[in-house]
Amino acid sequence: MKKLLSIICSLVILALSATTASAVDKAYIKGDADMNGRISINDATHIQRIVSELAECKSFWQFFTADADNNGVVNVNDVTMLQRHFAQFGTTLFDIPDGNATIAQAAVTMSYEQRGDGYLAPGKKIYLDAFKLISGGDTITRSCDRFVCAAVRWSGADDNYPLGHVGTQADYLSSHPDKWQVLFNGKYMDSSTYRTTPPKGLQPGDIIIECDAPDWRTHTFVYCGEGLIASIFPNSADYGYDITSASYDDIAPQCCYWYLSSTYFRVFRCVKYEANPKYKYVGLHG
């Protein structure tokens, strides 16, 4: 069934992009269906509407209701999944843009492209601009907690996400189940099992908190997924980067491989973005 749906999907995309595609067609192929320059939840409903007009097949409709993760609701995770689907059938002309539609997209946009680029670097201009916007005057830009906070706030996920430190962020995540779901039944996962390979079931935008004990939280970073990072930085697609991370005093935000250095870790997922975010729609270009 999935193969059939992929074939149908590719036919529709090819139909949209055939010969001289219009600006509207190109916008749909990119996932930016409302043509406002960013990928947002509004695009999912636009895509839902246009595809429902193109096909009546029930299976096709189920695949393209915009509920890409098939959990019964249209949420921000669906947007990143739709981006991935569209990227598979488009060309480099229709690369997924950077931006701040989701936590993961904001994190990648603010990060240096390759592991090592962030070492003793000041940070990309768009990260420094976003950090200035959300930080209230704080100047510690090279730090894991500050970077994660910037990604969360600038994406419009949670305006109140703490700037730091990691322990404060972990306590906040645990105490706000209305916005943040703790994965894997809330367990402290054994890092030795997942030292260089993330556990199955992660989604772009998941927040990882590393710890050496429940009350000793040491590091945090954003899982972004190999597909999203490769879409935004196609020249580095072969490296297999799947996270974005920073480190106190020495590393500005950069894309890199999944790696755990502490004893345990926990994973949190935003399940409710802000209805009227304070920082998301402030224009930043870097």
mmCIF file of C-alpha atoms in Angstrom:
data_model
loop_
_atom_site.group_PDB
_atom_site.id
_atom_site.type_symbol
_atom_site.label_atom_id
_atom_site.label_comp_id
_atom_site.label_asym_id
_atom_site.label_seq_id
_atom_site.Cartn_x
_atom_site.Cartn_y
_atom_site.Cartn_z
ATOM 1 C CA MET A 1 0.000 0.000 0.000
ATOM 2 C CA LYS A 2 2.785 2.439 0.915
ATOM 3 C CA LYS A 3 4.464 1.783 -2.430
ATOM 4 C CA LEU A 4 1.204 2.483 -4.249
ATOM 5 C CA LEU A 5 0.725 5.706 -2.299
ATOM 6 C CA SER A 6 4.272 6.796 -3.102
ATOM 7 C CA ILE A 7 3.635 6.189 -6.796
ATOM 8 C CA ILE A 8 0.416 8.224 -6.657
ATOM 9 C CA CYS A 9 2.208 10.943 -4.711
ATOM 10 C CA SER A 10 5.004 11.127 -7.258
ATOM 11 C CA LEU A 11 2.523 11.350 -10.130
ATOM 12 C CA VAL A 12 0.768 14.286 -8.510
ATOM 13 C CA ILE A 13 4.053 16.037 -7.786
ATOM 14 C CA LEU A 14 5.223 15.455 -11.339
ATOM 15 C CA ALA A 15 1.946 16.815 -12.619
ATOM 16 C CA LEU A 16 2.395 19.926 -10.517
ATOM 17 C CA SER A 17 5.999 20.452 -11.571
ATOM 18 C CA ALA A 18 5.706 19.480 -15.229
ATOM 19 C CA THR A 19 7.033 21.851 -17.898
ATOM 20 C CA THR A 20 6.873 25.424 -16.621
ATOM 21 C CA ALA A 21 5.610 25.168 -13.055
ATOM 22 C CA SER A 22 3.898 28.250 -11.738
ATOM 23 C CA ALA A 23 4.922 29.954 -8.504
ATOM 24 C CA VAL A 24 1.894 28.404 -6.813
ATOM 25 C CA ASP A 25 2.852 24.914 -7.996
ATOM 26 C CA LYS A 26 6.404 25.398 -6.760
ATOM 27 C CA ALA A 27 5.110 26.582 -3.405
ATOM 28 C CA TYR A 28 3.056 23.414 -3.011
ATOM 29 C CA ILE A 29 6.021 21.252 -3.955
ATOM 30 C CA LYS A 30 8.133 22.963 -1.305
ATOM 31 C CA GLY A 31 5.371 22.507 1.263
ATOM 32 C CA ASP A 32 4.907 26.282 1.591
ATOM 33 C CA ALA A 33 1.330 26.049 0.391
ATOM 34 C CA ASP A 34 0.243 29.476 1.635
ATOM 35 C CA MET A 35 3.318 31.096 0.008
ATOM 36 C CA ASN A 36 4.319 33.138 3.030
ATOM 37 C CA GLY A 37 7.945 32.062 3.035
ATOM 38 C CA ARG A 38 7.809 29.567 5.889
ATOM 39 C CA ILE A 39 6.562 26.038 6.467
ATOM 40 C CA SER A 40 3.771 26.154 9.045
ATOM 41 C CA ILE A 41 0.738 24.265 10.243
ATOM 42 C CA ASN A 42 -1.359 26.414 7.909
ATOM 43 C CA ASP A 43 0.446 24.808 4.964
ATOM 44 C CA ALA A 44 -0.746 21.373 6.061
ATOM 45 C CA THR A 45 -4.385 22.410 5.772
ATOM 46 C CA HIS A 46 -3.717 24.022 2.385
ATOM 47 C CA ILE A 47 -2.098 20.821 1.159
ATOM 48 C CA GLN A 48 -4.998 18.823 2.554
ATOM 49 C CA ARG A 49 -7.502 20.923 0.628
ATOM 50 C CA ILE A 50 -5.742 20.930 -2.726
ATOM 51 C CA VAL A 51 -5.022 17.208 -2.734
ATOM 52 C CA SER A 52 -8.575 16.366 -1.775
ATOM 53 C CA GLU A 53 -9.640 18.230 -4.903
ATOM 54 C CA LEU A 54 -7.185 16.260 -7.032
ATOM 55 C CA ALA A 55 -8.112 12.751 -5.944
ATOM 56 C CA GLU A 56 -11.127 10.899 -4.562
ATOM 57 C CA CYS A 57 -9.344 7.600 -3.861
ATOM 58 C CA LYS A 58 -9.889 6.719 -0.197
ATOM 59 C CA SER A 59 -6.378 5.445 0.424
ATOM 60 C CA PHE A 60 -4.910 8.511 -1.248
ATOM 61 C CA TRP A 61 -7.084 10.745 0.904
ATOM 62 C CA GLN A 62 -5.987 8.983 4.098
ATOM 63 C CA PHE A 63 -2.354 9.501 3.189
ATOM 64 C CA PHE A 64 -2.834 13.161 2.343
ATOM 65 C CA THR A 65 -5.221 14.404 4.993
ATOM 66 C CA ALA A 66 -2.136 16.266 6.251
ATOM 67 C CA ASP A 67 -2.171 13.909 9.252
ATOM 68 C CA ALA A 68 1.108 12.449 8.026
ATOM 69 C CA ASP A 69 1.945 10.666 11.275
ATOM 70 C CA ASN A 70 -1.573 9.185 11.377
ATOM 71 C CA ASN A 71 -2.275 10.066 15.011
ATOM 72 C CA GLY A 72 -5.694 11.570 14.396
ATOM 73 C CA VAL A 73 -4.806 15.249 14.539
ATOM 74 C CA VAL A 74 -2.910 17.697 12.331
ATOM 75 C CA ASN A 75 0.109 18.893 14.287
ATOM 76 C CA VAL A 76 3.572 20.318 13.738
ATOM 77 C CA ASN A 77 5.075 16.856 13.348
ATOM 78 C CA ASP A 78 2.884 16.378 10.280
ATOM 79 C CA VAL A 79 4.406 19.481 8.723
ATOM 80 C CA THR A 80 7.960 18.126 8.954
ATOM 81 C CA MET A 81 6.811 14.749 7.615
ATOM 82 C CA LEU A 82 5.064 16.459 4.704
ATOM 83 C CA GLN A 83 8.248 18.404 4.035
ATOM 84 C CA ARG A 84 10.158 15.134 3.846
ATOM 85 C CA HIS A 85 7.631 13.552 1.478
ATOM 86 C CA PHE A 86 7.663 16.550 -0.843
ATOM 87 C CA ALA A 87 11.469 16.730 -0.789
ATOM 88 C CA GLN A 88 11.684 13.123 -1.977
ATOM 89 C CA PHE A 89 9.810 13.888 -5.177
ATOM 90 C CA GLY A 90 11.076 17.383 -5.920
ATOM 91 C CA THR A 91 14.386 18.487 -7.376
ATOM 92 C CA THR A 92 17.043 20.805 -6.009
ATOM 93 C CA LEU A 93 14.897 23.612 -7.389
ATOM 94 C CA PHE A 94 12.401 22.860 -4.665
ATOM 95 C CA ASP A 95 14.718 22.347 -1.677
ATOM 96 C CA ILE A 96 13.090 22.799 1.703
ATOM 97 C CA PRO A 97 13.930 26.279 2.943
ATOM 98 C CA ASP A 98 15.389 27.062 6.286
ATOM 99 C CA GLY A 99 13.207 28.890 8.764
ATOM 100 C CA ASN A 100 11.476 28.445 12.094
ATOM 101 C CA ALA A 101 8.272 26.547 11.370
ATOM 102 C CA THR A 102 9.197 23.881 13.940
ATOM 103 C CA ILE A 103 11.717 23.401 16.746
ATOM 104 C CA ALA A 104 13.853 21.209 14.512
ATOM 105 C CA GLN A 105 13.768 23.611 11.576
ATOM 106 C CA ALA A 106 14.686 26.541 13.817
ATOM 107 C CA ALA A 107 17.535 24.565 15.371
ATOM 108 C CA VAL A 108 19.021 23.583 12.004
ATOM 109 C CA THR A 109 18.599 27.083 10.585
ATOM 110 C CA MET A 110 20.542 28.563 13.509
ATOM 111 C CA SER A 111 23.318 25.942 13.361
ATOM 112 C CA TYR A 112 26.559 25.814 11.452
ATOM 113 C CA GLU A 113 26.402 23.247 8.682
ATOM 114 C CA GLN A 114 29.163 20.867 9.723
ATOM 115 C CA ARG A 115 30.515 19.372 12.909
ATOM 116 C CA GLY A 116 33.523 21.416 13.952
ATOM 117 C CA ASP A 117 32.315 24.632 12.342
ATOM 118 C CA GLY A 118 31.012 25.821 15.703
ATOM 119 C CA TYR A 119 34.246 25.336 17.641
ATOM 120 C CA LEU A 120 35.166 28.716 19.186
ATOM 121 C CA ALA A 121 32.984 30.357 16.526
ATOM 122 C CA PRO A 122 30.767 33.321 17.401
ATOM 123 C CA GLY A 123 27.578 31.699 16.059
ATOM 124 C CA LYS A 124 25.694 32.287 12.829
ATOM 125 C CA LYS A 125 24.197 35.732 12.453
ATOM 126 C CA ILE A 126 20.653 34.377 12.400
ATOM 127 C CA TYR A 127 21.314 32.521 15.661
ATOM 128 C CA LEU A 128 22.762 35.610 17.319
ATOM 129 C CA ASP A 129 19.790 37.660 16.127
ATOM 130 C CA ALA A 130 17.306 35.057 17.353
ATOM 131 C CA PHE A 131 19.141 34.742 20.657
ATOM 132 C CA LYS A 132 19.077 38.488 21.178
ATOM 133 C CA LEU A 133 15.358 38.426 20.451
ATOM 134 C CA ILE A 134 14.486 35.737 23.009
ATOM 135 C CA SER A 135 17.157 36.059 25.703
ATOM 136 C CA GLY A 136 16.245 39.247 27.546
ATOM 137 C CA GLY A 137 19.811 40.530 27.521
ATOM 138 C CA ASP A 138 21.665 37.309 28.344
ATOM 139 C CA THR A 139 25.021 37.138 26.536
ATOM 140 C CA ILE A 140 26.043 33.464 26.943
ATOM 141 C CA THR A 141 25.499 32.396 23.352
ATOM 142 C CA ARG A 142 27.834 29.383 23.291
ATOM 143 C CA SER A 143 25.919 27.047 25.583
ATOM 144 C CA CYS A 144 23.733 24.000 25.062
ATOM 145 C CA ASP A 145 20.858 25.235 27.216
ATOM 146 C CA ARG A 146 20.753 28.699 25.608
ATOM 147 C CA PHE A 147 20.722 27.208 22.131
ATOM 148 C CA VAL A 148 17.872 24.794 22.858
ATOM 149 C CA CYS A 149 15.880 27.612 24.450
ATOM 150 C CA ALA A 150 16.431 29.774 21.359
ATOM 151 C CA ALA A 151 15.189 27.006 19.066
ATOM 152 C CA VAL A 152 12.109 26.348 21.195
ATOM 153 C CA ARG A 153 11.132 29.992 21.653
ATOM 154 C CA TRP A 154 11.922 31.195 18.119
ATOM 155 C CA SER A 155 9.907 28.325 16.612
ATOM 156 C CA GLY A 156 6.849 29.431 18.570
ATOM 157 C CA ALA A 157 6.692 26.190 20.537
ATOM 158 C CA ASP A 158 6.955 27.530 24.082
ATOM 159 C CA ASP A 159 7.507 31.197 24.943
ATOM 160 C CA ASN A 160 8.276 30.342 28.571
ATOM 161 C CA TYR A 161 10.943 27.709 27.989
ATOM 162 C CA PRO A 162 13.728 28.486 30.491
ATOM 163 C CA LEU A 163 16.948 29.999 29.185
ATOM 164 C CA GLY A 164 18.926 27.714 31.457
ATOM 165 C CA HIS A 165 20.498 25.949 33.120
ATOM 166 C CA VAL A 166 19.899 22.350 31.958
ATOM 167 C CA GLY A 167 18.514 21.278 35.332
ATOM 168 C CA THR A 168 15.986 24.113 35.317
ATOM 169 C CA GLN A 169 14.947 23.164 31.786
ATOM 170 C CA ALA A 170 14.550 19.505 32.766
ATOM 171 C CA ASP A 171 12.380 20.430 35.748
ATOM 172 C CA TYR A 172 10.260 22.685 33.532
ATOM 173 C CA LEU A 173 9.748 19.957 30.934
ATOM 174 C CA SER A 174 8.677 17.465 33.592
ATOM 175 C CA SER A 175 6.277 19.883 35.237
ATOM 176 C CA HIS A 176 4.385 20.949 32.089
ATOM 177 C CA PRO A 177 2.725 17.810 30.697
ATOM 178 C CA ASP A 178 0.140 19.974 28.944
ATOM 179 C CA LYS A 179 2.876 21.128 26.560
ATOM 180 C CA TRP A 180 5.654 18.541 26.893
ATOM 181 C CA GLN A 181 5.305 14.784 26.702
ATOM 182 C CA VAL A 182 8.069 12.698 28.227
ATOM 183 C CA LEU A 183 8.757 9.731 25.956
ATOM 184 C CA PHE A 184 9.541 6.102 26.762
ATOM 185 C CA ASN A 185 7.132 6.112 29.723
ATOM 186 C CA GLY A 186 9.203 8.774 31.459
ATOM 187 C CA LYS A 187 12.136 6.435 31.944
ATOM 188 C CA TYR A 188 15.726 7.468 32.384
ATOM 189 C CA MET A 189 17.189 5.668 29.383
ATOM 190 C CA ASP A 190 20.547 3.889 29.649
ATOM 191 C CA SER A 191 22.960 5.848 27.461
ATOM 192 C CA SER A 192 25.269 2.868 26.978
ATOM 193 C CA THR A 193 22.586 1.218 24.840
ATOM 194 C CA TYR A 194 22.220 4.283 22.615
ATOM 195 C CA ARG A 195 25.689 5.827 22.752
ATOM 196 C CA THR A 196 25.941 6.513 19.016
ATOM 197 C CA THR A 197 22.494 5.481 17.723
ATOM 198 C CA PRO A 198 19.249 7.189 18.778
ATOM 199 C CA PRO A 199 16.363 5.067 20.026
ATOM 200 C CA LYS A 200 13.584 4.309 17.575
ATOM 201 C CA GLY A 201 10.535 6.540 17.674
ATOM 202 C CA LEU A 202 12.230 9.931 17.890
ATOM 203 C CA GLN A 203 10.807 12.773 15.840
ATOM 204 C CA PRO A 204 12.428 16.015 14.641
ATOM 205 C CA GLY A 205 12.194 18.591 17.420
ATOM 206 C CA ASP A 206 12.469 16.162 20.336
ATOM 207 C CA ILE A 207 14.526 17.584 23.203
ATOM 208 C CA ILE A 208 17.134 15.355 24.830
ATOM 209 C CA ILE A 209 18.273 15.898 28.416
ATOM 210 C CA GLU A 210 21.426 14.031 29.404
ATOM 211 C CA CYS A 211 22.132 13.303 33.058
ATOM 212 C CA ASP A 212 24.558 11.387 35.275
ATOM 213 C CA ALA A 213 21.849 11.047 37.946
ATOM 214 C CA PRO A 214 18.200 12.164 38.163
ATOM 215 C CA ASP A 215 19.240 15.389 39.914
ATOM 216 C CA TRP A 216 22.428 15.946 37.935
ATOM 217 C CA ARG A 217 21.541 17.092 34.417
ATOM 218 C CA THR A 218 24.586 17.691 32.235
ATOM 219 C CA HIS A 219 23.676 18.438 28.620
ATOM 220 C CA THR A 220 20.783 19.087 26.258
ATOM 221 C CA PHE A 221 20.381 19.080 22.481
ATOM 222 C CA VAL A 222 17.756 18.868 19.725
ATOM 223 C CA TYR A 223 17.125 15.750 17.663
ATOM 224 C CA CYS A 224 16.411 17.050 14.145
ATOM 225 C CA GLY A 225 16.524 13.942 11.981
ATOM 226 C CA GLU A 226 18.893 13.151 9.168
ATOM 227 C CA GLY A 227 16.292 13.942 6.491
ATOM 228 C CA LEU A 228 15.598 17.486 7.647
ATOM 229 C CA ILE A 229 19.268 18.402 8.084
ATOM 230 C CA ALA A 230 20.132 16.954 4.678
ATOM 231 C CA SER A 231 17.276 18.917 3.103
ATOM 232 C CA ILE A 232 18.483 22.224 4.507
ATOM 233 C CA PHE A 233 22.183 21.441 3.998
ATOM 234 C CA PRO A 234 22.271 19.149 0.930
ATOM 235 C CA ASN A 235 26.041 19.527 0.547
ATOM 236 C CA SER A 236 26.460 17.708 3.860
ATOM 237 C CA ALA A 237 23.804 15.069 3.254
ATOM 238 C CA ASP A 238 26.324 12.209 3.166
ATOM 239 C CA TYR A 239 27.581 12.892 6.688
ATOM 240 C CA GLY A 240 24.478 11.520 8.385
ATOM 241 C CA TYR A 241 24.062 14.385 10.825
ATOM 242 C CA ASP A 242 20.888 13.995 12.889
ATOM 243 C CA ILE A 243 21.176 16.427 15.826
ATOM 244 C CA THR A 244 22.074 20.043 16.516
ATOM 245 C CA SER A 245 24.037 20.942 19.595
ATOM 246 C CA ALA A 246 26.150 23.562 21.352
ATOM 247 C CA SER A 247 28.518 23.455 24.322
ATOM 248 C CA TYR A 248 29.275 25.913 27.094
ATOM 249 C CA ASP A 249 32.001 28.398 26.199
ATOM 250 C CA ASP A 250 33.536 26.473 23.304
ATOM 251 C CA ILE A 251 31.002 25.352 20.683
ATOM 252 C CA ALA A 252 28.360 27.475 18.960
ATOM 253 C CA PRO A 253 25.306 25.654 17.546
ATOM 254 C CA GLN A 254 26.274 23.152 14.862
ATOM 255 C CA CYS A 255 24.942 20.065 13.120
ATOM 256 C CA CYS A 256 26.527 16.818 14.248
ATOM 257 C CA TYR A 257 26.038 13.131 14.922
ATOM 258 C CA TRP A 258 24.001 11.627 17.729
ATOM 259 C CA TYR A 259 26.330 10.968 20.626
ATOM 260 C CA LEU A 260 25.669 10.582 24.361
ATOM 261 C CA SER A 261 28.390 11.246 26.904
ATOM 262 C CA SER A 262 26.423 10.997 30.146
ATOM 263 C CA THR A 263 25.044 7.960 31.987
ATOM 264 C CA TYR A 264 21.336 8.440 31.296
ATOM 265 C CA PHE A 265 19.041 10.516 29.116
ATOM 266 C CA ARG A 266 15.376 11.478 28.819
ATOM 267 C CA VAL A 267 13.432 12.639 25.769
ATOM 268 C CA PHE A 268 10.690 15.280 25.670
ATOM 269 C CA ARG A 269 8.343 16.226 22.829
ATOM 270 C CA CYS A 270 6.328 19.414 22.450
ATOM 271 C CA VAL A 271 2.684 18.467 21.950
ATOM 272 C CA LYS A 272 1.172 21.950 22.006
ATOM 273 C CA TYR A 273 2.738 24.975 20.313
ATOM 274 C CA GLU A 274 1.830 28.516 21.380
ATOM 275 C CA ALA A 275 -1.416 29.837 19.924
ATOM 276 C CA ASN A 276 0.006 33.373 19.695
ATOM 277 C CA PRO A 277 3.805 33.084 19.898
ATOM 278 C CA LYS A 278 5.834 36.169 20.821
ATOM 279 C CA TYR A 279 8.954 35.495 18.792
ATOM 280 C CA LYS A 280 8.039 33.281 15.846
ATOM 281 C CA TYR A 281 7.004 35.889 13.297
ATOM 282 C CA VAL A 282 9.712 38.453 13.919
ATOM 283 C CA GLY A 283 11.644 38.703 10.659
ATOM 284 C CA LEU A 284 15.210 37.434 10.933
ATOM 285 C CA HIS A 285 17.440 36.795 7.952
ATOM 286 C CA GLY A 286 20.898 35.392 8.178
#
